[in-house]
Coordinates of C-alpha atoms in Angstrom, one line a residue:
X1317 CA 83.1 175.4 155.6
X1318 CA 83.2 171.4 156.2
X1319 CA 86.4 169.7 154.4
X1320 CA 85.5 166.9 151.8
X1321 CA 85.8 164.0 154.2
X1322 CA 82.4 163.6 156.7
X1323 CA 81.8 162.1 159.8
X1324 CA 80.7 158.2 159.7
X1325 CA 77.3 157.8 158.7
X1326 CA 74.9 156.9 161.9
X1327 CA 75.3 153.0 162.3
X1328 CA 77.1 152.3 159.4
X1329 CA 81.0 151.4 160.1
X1330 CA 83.8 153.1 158.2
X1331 CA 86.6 152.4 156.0
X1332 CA 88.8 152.9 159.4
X1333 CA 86.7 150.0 161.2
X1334 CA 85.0 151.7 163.6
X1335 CA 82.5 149.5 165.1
X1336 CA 78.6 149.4 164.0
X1337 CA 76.8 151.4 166.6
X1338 CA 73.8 154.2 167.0
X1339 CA 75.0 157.4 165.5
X1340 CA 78.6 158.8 165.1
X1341 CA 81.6 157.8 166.5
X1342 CA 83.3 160.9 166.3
X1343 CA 86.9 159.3 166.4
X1344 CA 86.5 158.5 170.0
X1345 CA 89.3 156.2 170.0
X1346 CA 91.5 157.8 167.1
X1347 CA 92.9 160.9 165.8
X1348 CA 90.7 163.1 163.8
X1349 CA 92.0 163.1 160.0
X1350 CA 93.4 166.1 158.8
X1351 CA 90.7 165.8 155.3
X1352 CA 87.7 165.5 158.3
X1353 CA 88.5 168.7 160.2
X1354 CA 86.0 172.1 159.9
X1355 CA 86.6 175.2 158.9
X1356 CA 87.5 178.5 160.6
X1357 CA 83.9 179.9 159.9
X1358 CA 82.2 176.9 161.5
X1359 CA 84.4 176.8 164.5
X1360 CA 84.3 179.8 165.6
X1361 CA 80.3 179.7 165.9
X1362 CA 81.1 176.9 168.1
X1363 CA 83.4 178.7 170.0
X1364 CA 81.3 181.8 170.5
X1365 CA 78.6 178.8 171.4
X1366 CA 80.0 178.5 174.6
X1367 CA 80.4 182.4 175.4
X1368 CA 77.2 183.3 176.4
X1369 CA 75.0 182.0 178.7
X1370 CA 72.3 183.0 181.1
X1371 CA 74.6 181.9 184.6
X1372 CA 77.8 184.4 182.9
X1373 CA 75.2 187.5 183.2
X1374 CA 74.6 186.4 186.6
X1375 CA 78.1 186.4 187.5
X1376 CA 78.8 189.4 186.0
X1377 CA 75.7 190.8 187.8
X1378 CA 77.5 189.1 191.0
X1379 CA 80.8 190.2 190.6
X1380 CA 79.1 194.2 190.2
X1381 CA 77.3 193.7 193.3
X1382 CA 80.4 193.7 195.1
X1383 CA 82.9 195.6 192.3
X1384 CA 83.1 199.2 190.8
X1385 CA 82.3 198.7 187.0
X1386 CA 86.5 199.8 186.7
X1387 CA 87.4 196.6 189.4
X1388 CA 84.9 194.5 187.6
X1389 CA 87.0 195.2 184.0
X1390 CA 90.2 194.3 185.8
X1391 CA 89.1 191.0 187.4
X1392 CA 87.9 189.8 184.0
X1393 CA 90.7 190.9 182.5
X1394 CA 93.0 188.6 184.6
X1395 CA 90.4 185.9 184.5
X1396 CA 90.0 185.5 180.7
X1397 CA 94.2 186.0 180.4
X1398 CA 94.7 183.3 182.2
X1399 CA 92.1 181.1 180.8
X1400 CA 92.9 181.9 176.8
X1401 CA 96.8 180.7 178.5
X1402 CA 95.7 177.6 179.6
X1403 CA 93.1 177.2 176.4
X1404 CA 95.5 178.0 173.7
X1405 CA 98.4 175.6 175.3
X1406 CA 96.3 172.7 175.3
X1407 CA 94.0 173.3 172.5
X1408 CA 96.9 173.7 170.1
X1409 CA 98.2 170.2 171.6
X1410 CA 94.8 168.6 170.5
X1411 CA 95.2 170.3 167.3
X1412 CA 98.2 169.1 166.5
X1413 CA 97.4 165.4 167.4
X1414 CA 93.4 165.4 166.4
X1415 CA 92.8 163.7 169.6
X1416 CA 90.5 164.9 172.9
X1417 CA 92.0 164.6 176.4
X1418 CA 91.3 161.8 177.7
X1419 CA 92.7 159.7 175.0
X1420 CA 96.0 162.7 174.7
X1421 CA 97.0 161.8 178.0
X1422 CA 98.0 158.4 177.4
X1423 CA 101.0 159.4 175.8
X1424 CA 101.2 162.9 177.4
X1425 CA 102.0 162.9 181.0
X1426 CA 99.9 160.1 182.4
X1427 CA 100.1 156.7 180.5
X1428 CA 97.2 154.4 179.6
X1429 CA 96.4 153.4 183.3
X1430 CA 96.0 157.1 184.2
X1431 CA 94.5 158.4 181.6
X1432 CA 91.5 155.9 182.9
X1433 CA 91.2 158.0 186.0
X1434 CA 91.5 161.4 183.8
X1435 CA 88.7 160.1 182.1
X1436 CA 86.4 158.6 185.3
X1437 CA 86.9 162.4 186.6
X1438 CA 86.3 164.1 183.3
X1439 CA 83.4 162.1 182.3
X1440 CA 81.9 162.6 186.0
X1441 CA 82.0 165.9 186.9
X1442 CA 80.8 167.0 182.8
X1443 CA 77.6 164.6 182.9
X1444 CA 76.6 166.1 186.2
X1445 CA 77.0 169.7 185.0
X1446 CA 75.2 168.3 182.5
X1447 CA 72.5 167.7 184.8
X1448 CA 72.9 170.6 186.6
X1449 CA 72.0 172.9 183.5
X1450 CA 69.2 171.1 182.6
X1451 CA 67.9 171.5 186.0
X1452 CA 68.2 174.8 185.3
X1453 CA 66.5 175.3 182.4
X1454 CA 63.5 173.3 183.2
X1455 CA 63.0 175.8 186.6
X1456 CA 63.3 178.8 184.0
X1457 CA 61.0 176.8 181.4
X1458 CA 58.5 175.9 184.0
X1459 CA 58.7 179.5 185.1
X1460 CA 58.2 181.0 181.9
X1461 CA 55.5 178.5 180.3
X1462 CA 54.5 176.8 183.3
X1463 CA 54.1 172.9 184.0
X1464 CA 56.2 170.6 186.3
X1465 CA 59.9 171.1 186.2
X1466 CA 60.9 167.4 185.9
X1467 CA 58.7 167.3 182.7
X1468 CA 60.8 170.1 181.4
X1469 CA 63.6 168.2 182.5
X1470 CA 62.8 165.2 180.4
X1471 CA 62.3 166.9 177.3
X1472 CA 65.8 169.1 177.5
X1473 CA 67.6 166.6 178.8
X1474 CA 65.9 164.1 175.5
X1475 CA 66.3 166.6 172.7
X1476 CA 70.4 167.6 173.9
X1477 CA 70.9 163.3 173.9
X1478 CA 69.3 162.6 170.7
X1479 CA 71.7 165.5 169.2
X1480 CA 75.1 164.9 170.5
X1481 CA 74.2 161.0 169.7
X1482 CA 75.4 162.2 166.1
X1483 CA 78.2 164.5 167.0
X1484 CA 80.1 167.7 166.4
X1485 CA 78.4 167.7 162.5
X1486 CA 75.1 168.4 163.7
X1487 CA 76.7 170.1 167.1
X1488 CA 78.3 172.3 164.4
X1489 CA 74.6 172.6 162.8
X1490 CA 73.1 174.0 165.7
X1491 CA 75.9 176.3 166.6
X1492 CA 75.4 178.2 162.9
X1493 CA 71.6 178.6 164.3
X1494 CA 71.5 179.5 167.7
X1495 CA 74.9 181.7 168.1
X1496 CA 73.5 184.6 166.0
X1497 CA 70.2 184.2 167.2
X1498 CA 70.6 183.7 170.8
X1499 CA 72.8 187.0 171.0
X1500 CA 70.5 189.0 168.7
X1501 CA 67.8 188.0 171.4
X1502 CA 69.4 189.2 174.1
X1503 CA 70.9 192.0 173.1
X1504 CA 67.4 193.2 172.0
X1505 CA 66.6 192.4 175.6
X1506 CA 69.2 193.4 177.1
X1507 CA 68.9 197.3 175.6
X1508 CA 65.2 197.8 176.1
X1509 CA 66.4 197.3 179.5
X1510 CA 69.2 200.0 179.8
X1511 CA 67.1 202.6 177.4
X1512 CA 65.6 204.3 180.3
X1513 CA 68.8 204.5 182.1
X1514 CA 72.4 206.4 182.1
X1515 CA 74.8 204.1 180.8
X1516 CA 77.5 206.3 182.5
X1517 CA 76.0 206.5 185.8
X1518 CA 76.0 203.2 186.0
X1519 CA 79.6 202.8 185.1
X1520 CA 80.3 205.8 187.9
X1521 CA 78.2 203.9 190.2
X1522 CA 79.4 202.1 193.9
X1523 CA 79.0 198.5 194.4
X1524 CA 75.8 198.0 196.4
X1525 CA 76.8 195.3 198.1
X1526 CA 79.9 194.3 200.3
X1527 CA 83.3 194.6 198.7
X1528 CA 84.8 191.7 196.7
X1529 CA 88.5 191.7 196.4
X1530 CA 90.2 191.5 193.3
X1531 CA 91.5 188.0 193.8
X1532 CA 88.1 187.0 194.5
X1533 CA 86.9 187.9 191.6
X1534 CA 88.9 186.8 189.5
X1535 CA 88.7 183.4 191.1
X1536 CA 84.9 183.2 190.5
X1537 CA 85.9 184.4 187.1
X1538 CA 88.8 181.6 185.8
X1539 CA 87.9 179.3 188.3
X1540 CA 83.7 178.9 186.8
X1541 CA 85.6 178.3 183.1
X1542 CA 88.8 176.0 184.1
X1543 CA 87.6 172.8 182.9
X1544 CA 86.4 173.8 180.1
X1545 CA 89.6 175.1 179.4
X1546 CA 91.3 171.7 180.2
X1547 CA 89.0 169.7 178.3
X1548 CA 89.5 172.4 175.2
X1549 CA 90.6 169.5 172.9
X1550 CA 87.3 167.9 172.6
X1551 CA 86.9 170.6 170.2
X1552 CA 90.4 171.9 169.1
X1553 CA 91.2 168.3 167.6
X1554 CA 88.6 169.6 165.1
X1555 CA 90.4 172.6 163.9
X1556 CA 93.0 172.6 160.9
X1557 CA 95.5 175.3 162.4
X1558 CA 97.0 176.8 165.5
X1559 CA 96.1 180.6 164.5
X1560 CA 92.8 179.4 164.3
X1561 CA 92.6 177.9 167.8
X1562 CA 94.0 181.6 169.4
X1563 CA 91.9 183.7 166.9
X1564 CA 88.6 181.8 167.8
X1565 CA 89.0 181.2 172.1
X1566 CA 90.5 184.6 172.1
X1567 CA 87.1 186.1 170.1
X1568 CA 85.3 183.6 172.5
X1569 CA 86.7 185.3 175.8
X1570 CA 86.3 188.8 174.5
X1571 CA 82.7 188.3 174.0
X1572 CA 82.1 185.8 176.9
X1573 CA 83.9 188.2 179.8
X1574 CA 84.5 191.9 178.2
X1575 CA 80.9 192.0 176.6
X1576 CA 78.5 189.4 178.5
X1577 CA 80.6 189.5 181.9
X1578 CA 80.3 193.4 181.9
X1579 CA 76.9 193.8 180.8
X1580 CA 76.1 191.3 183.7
X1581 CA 77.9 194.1 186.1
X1582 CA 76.1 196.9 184.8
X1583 CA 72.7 194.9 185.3
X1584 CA 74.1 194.4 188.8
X1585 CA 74.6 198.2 189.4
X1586 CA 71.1 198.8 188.2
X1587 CA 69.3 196.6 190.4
X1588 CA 71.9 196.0 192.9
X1589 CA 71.6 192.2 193.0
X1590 CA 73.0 189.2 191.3
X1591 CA 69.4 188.4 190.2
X1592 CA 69.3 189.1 186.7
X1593 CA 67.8 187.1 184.3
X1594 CA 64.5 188.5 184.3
X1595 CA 65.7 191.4 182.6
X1596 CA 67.3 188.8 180.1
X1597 CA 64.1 187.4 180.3
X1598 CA 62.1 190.0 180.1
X1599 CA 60.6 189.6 176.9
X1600 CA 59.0 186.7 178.4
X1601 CA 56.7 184.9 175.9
X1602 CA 57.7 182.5 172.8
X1603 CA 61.1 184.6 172.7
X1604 CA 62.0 184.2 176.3
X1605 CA 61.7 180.6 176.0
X1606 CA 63.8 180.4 173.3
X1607 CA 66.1 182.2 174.7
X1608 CA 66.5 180.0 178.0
X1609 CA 66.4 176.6 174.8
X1610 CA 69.5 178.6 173.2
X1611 CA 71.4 179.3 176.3
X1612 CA 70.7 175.7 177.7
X1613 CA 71.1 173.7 174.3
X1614 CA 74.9 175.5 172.9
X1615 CA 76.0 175.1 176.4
X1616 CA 75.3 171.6 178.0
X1617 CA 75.7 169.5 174.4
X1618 CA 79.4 169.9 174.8
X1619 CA 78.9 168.6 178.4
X1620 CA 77.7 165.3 177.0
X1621 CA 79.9 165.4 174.6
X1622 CA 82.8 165.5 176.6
X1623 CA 81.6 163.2 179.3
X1624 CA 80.9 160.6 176.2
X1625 CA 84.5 160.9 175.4
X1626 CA 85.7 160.2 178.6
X1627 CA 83.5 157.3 178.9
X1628 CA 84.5 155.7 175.7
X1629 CA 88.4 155.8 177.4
X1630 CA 87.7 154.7 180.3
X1631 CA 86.1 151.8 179.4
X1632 CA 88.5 150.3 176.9
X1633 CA 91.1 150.5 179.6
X1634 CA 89.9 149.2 182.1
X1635 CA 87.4 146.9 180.7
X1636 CA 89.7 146.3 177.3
X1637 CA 86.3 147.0 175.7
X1638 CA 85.7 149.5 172.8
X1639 CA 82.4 151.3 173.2
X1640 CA 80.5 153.0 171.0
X1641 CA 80.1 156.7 171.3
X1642 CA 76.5 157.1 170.2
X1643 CA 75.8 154.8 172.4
X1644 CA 77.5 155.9 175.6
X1645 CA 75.6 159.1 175.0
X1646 CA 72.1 157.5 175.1
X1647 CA 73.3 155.9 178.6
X1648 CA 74.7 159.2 180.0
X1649 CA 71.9 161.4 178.7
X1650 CA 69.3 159.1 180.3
X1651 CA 71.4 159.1 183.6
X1652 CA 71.8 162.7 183.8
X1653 CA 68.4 163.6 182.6
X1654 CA 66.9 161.1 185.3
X1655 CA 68.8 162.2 188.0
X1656 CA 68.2 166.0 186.9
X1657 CA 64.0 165.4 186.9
X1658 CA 63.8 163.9 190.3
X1659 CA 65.9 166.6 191.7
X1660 CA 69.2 164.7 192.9
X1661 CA 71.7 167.4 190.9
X1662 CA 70.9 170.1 193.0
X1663 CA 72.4 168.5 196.2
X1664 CA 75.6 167.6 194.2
X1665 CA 76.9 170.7 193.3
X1666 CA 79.2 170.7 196.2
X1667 CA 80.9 167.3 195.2
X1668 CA 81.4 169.0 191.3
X1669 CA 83.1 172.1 192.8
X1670 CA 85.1 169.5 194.5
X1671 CA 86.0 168.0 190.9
X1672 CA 86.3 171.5 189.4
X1673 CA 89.3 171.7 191.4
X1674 CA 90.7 168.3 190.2
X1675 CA 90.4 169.1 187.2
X1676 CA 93.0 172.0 186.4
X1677 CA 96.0 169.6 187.5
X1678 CA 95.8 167.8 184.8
X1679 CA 95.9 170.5 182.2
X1680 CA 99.0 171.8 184.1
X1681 CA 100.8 168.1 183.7
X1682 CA 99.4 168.5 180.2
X1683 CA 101.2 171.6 179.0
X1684 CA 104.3 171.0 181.0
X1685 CA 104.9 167.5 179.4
X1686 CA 104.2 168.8 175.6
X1687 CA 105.6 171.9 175.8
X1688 CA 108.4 171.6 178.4
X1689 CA 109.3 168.2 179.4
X1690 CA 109.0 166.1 176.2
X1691 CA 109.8 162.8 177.2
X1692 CA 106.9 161.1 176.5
X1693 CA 105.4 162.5 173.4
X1694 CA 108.3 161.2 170.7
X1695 CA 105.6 157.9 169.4
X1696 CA 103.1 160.9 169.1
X1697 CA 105.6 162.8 167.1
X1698 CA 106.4 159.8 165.0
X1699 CA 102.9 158.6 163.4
X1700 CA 101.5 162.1 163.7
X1701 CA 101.6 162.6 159.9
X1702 CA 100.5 158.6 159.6
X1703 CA 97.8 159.9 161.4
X1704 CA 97.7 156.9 163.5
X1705 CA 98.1 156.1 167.0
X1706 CA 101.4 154.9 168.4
X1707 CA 101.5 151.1 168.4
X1708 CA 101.8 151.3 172.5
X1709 CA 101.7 153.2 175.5
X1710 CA 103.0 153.6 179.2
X1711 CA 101.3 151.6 181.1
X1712 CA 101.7 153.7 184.6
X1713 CA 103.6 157.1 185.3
X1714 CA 103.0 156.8 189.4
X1715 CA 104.9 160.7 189.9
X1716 CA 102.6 162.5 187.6
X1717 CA 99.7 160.7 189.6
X1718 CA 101.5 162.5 193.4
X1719 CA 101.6 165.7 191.6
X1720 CA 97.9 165.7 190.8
X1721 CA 97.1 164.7 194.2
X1722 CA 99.7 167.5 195.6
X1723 CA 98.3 170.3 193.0
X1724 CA 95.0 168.9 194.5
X1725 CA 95.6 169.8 197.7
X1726 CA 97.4 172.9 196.9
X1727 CA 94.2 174.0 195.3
X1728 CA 91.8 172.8 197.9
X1729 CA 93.4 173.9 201.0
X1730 CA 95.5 177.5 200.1
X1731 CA 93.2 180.3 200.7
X1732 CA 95.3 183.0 199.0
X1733 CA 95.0 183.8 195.1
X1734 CA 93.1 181.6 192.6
X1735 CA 92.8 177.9 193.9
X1736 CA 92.4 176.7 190.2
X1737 CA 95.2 178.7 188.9
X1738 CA 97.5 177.9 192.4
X1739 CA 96.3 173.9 191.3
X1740 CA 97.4 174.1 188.1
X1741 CA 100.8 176.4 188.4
X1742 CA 101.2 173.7 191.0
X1743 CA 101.3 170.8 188.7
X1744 CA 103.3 172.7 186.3
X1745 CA 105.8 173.4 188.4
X1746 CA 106.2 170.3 189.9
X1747 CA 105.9 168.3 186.7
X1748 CA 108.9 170.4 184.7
X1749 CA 111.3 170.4 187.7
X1750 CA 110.4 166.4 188.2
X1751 CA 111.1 166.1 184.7
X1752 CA 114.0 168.0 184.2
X1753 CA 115.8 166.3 187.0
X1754 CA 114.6 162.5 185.3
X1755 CA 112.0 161.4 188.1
X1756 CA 109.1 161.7 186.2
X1757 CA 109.6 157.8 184.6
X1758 CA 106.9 155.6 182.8
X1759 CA 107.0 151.9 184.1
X1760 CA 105.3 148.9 181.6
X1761 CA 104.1 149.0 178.2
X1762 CA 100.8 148.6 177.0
X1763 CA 100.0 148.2 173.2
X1764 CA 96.9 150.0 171.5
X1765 CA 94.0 148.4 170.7
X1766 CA 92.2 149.3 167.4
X1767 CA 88.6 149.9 167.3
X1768 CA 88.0 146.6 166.8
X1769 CA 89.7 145.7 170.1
X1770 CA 92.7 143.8 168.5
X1771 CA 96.2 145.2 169.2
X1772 CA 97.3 147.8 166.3
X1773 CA 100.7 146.3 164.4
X1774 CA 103.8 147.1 165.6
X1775 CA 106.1 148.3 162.8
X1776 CA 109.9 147.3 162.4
X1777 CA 111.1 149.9 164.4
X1778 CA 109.5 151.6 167.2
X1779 CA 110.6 154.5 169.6
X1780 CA 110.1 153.1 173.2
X1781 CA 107.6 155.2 175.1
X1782 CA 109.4 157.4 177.2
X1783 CA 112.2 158.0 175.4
X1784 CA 114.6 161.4 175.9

């Protein structure tokens, strides 16, 4: 159920001062009030939003190929452990302070200087999955209905803009819709499929293809999810408690791994390939389209979303200039839809992977500074029931910015275990020993700039950022 309070009106400012601009805001630049959060109901549709998804039956249909069904249960098992971990430290910490990442780490590990990079790399590597999985759907669309893919392209990539333009309300909206009826789809798919066939024998049955270690696995498994674990607070900052945050990404990674993952690897035992979504598909027609809009649509708004948010950041630290949200989203949505319809996505996948493992660093510097180290979070602490921002923030915090690039490394260059987990146990590590032992210092101050781009007033007394 929505609380009382609603999201500003499209182009209209609000009693905070956000700026005038096409759509909503969504408190890009502030903490979300505690009267304008959502429900459990409503957040858990938009949880179990981003469980399913035609690519997770692939994987699962992948990870078969090379798994018994009994190696297949323990890889996801490890895989969506560590990923609720990582999901419900962080998402509890944008919870708490209503804010999404990029804007948290100002005060939370990075300071305002390198929370501008956080953003550059968040906002990058989401707007080109972005274009990625419309890419996708426009090849499935154009397979399904026929037509020219890039036209497909344009008219995904168009309706996904014009609804994120006006936020997690009408995110929320289409969430209620196309949860229920994008699993009720492919479950009736899914069993027409298997009707004809012994469940059991194909839970008995040998992979058909050539072994894939645990570790792999489970690599393929946490790694594919990791940033959307890290950039969890885009939606947590939206929820009213902690319990709710566990109960609803737990319920999210029991249906996204134990029930799509699976059924994906008992697909792949039946036709002993990774090639699966025809049988999703298989209904073909009206439904199968709408099943390939509902998969796409649940999925990649919260790719513009988040890259919107990061954006917003980035800009009004480096440039000292406050954008508008709605806005930013028209300019990303065009990008990435461009850039998906003449074809360019497809030959940077490479480059995202490469950001997919810069990305888990940060969430281990997040968790260890909130939850371990604490020396930077006291202003956040301080006007958290204000619900206001802390009057200023670190300008640089040049140690947390060598362990990324050392997590980095760790993750890009060590072949054993999980290179996104080994990346982000890295940066955790590092950061709490740094910390502990008083190396991890911020140097400058910057003061906050309102919405309106003046600096926010500094009260009487202040706790200077940084302090024990």
């Amino acid at each position: 159920m929505r609380a009382t309070s609603s999201v500003p009106a499209a182009g209209v400012a609000d009693s905070a001062g956000h700026a005038k601009g096409i759509g909503s805001d969504d408190y890009a630049s502030s903490r979300v009030p505690r009267d304008a959060r959502f429900g459990f109901w409503t957040m858990l549709l938009q949880w179990l939003g981003q469980s399913g998804s035609l690519s997770q039956f692939t994987l699962g249909a992948t990870i078969g190929v090379g798994m018994t069904f009994g190696n297949a249960f323990l890889a996801f098992t490890l895989g969506a452990v560590i990923l609720e971990i990582v999901i419900f430290l962080i998402g509890v910490a944008g919870m708490r302070e209503g804010l999404a990442t990029p804007l948290l780490t100002r005060w939370i590990g990075f300071g305002r200087n390198g929370s501008a990079l956080v953003s550059f790399v968040i906002a990058v590597s989401l707007v080109g999955w972005f274009g990625v999985q419309n890419t996708i759907f426009a090849n499935s669309t154009a397979a399904l209905l026929g037509g020219p893919p890039w036209l497909w392209c344009v008219v995904a990539g168009a309706a996904i803009t014009v609804l994120v333009i006006f936020g997690f309300r009408y995110m929320a909206l289409l969430a209620k819709i196309a949860t229920p009826l994008f699993f009720a789809l492919v479950a009736w798919s899914i069993t027409s499929a298997l009707m004809d066939h012994s469940v059991s024998e194909l839970i008995k049955a040998p992979p058909s293809g050539a072994t894939i270690p645990l570790a792999v696995g489970a690599t393929a498994i946490a790694g594919g999810y990791m940033t959307g674990a890290i950039v969890a607070p885009e939606m947590t900052r939206y929820n009213r408690k902690s319990w709710h945050v566990f109960v609803q990404s737990a319920s999210s990674m029991i249906l996204s791994e134990y029930i799509v993952g699976m059924v994906g690897v008992l697909l792949g035992h039946l036709v002993k390939s990774n090639s699966v979504t025809h049988i999703v598909l298989s209904t073909s027609g009206a439904i199968g389209v709408i099943v390939v809009i509902l998969s796409t649509a649940k999925i990649n708004d919260w790719n513009l979303y988040g890259s919107s948010l990061g954006v917003v950041n980035f800009f009004q630290v480096v440039f000292g200039k406050r954008l508008h949200r709605g806005v930013v989203t028209i300019g990303l949505g065009i990008a990435g839809t461009i850039l998906s319809a003449i074809g360019v996505m497809n030959h940077f996948t490479a480059f995202l992977s490469l950001l997919g493992v810069a990305i888990p660093p940060i969430g281990g510097i997040i968790v260890a500074e909130y939850w371990v180290v604490r020396r930077m979070r006291r202003p956040l602490d301080e006007t958290r029931e204000a619900e206001t921002l802390p009057t200023t923030s670190p300008t640089w915090v040049p140690m947390s910015l060598v362990i990324w690039a050392a997590a980095f490394c760790v993750g890009k260059f060590v072949t054993d275990g999980i290179p996104a987990v080994n990346s982000l146990l890295t940066a955790f590590g590092l950061y709490c020993v740094l910390g502990c032992l008083g190396w991890i210092k911020p140097y400058g101050t910057t003061a906050t700039l309102d919405d309106a781009g003046a600096t926010v007033p500094v009260p009487d007394e202040t706790t200077p950022v940084g302090a024990a």
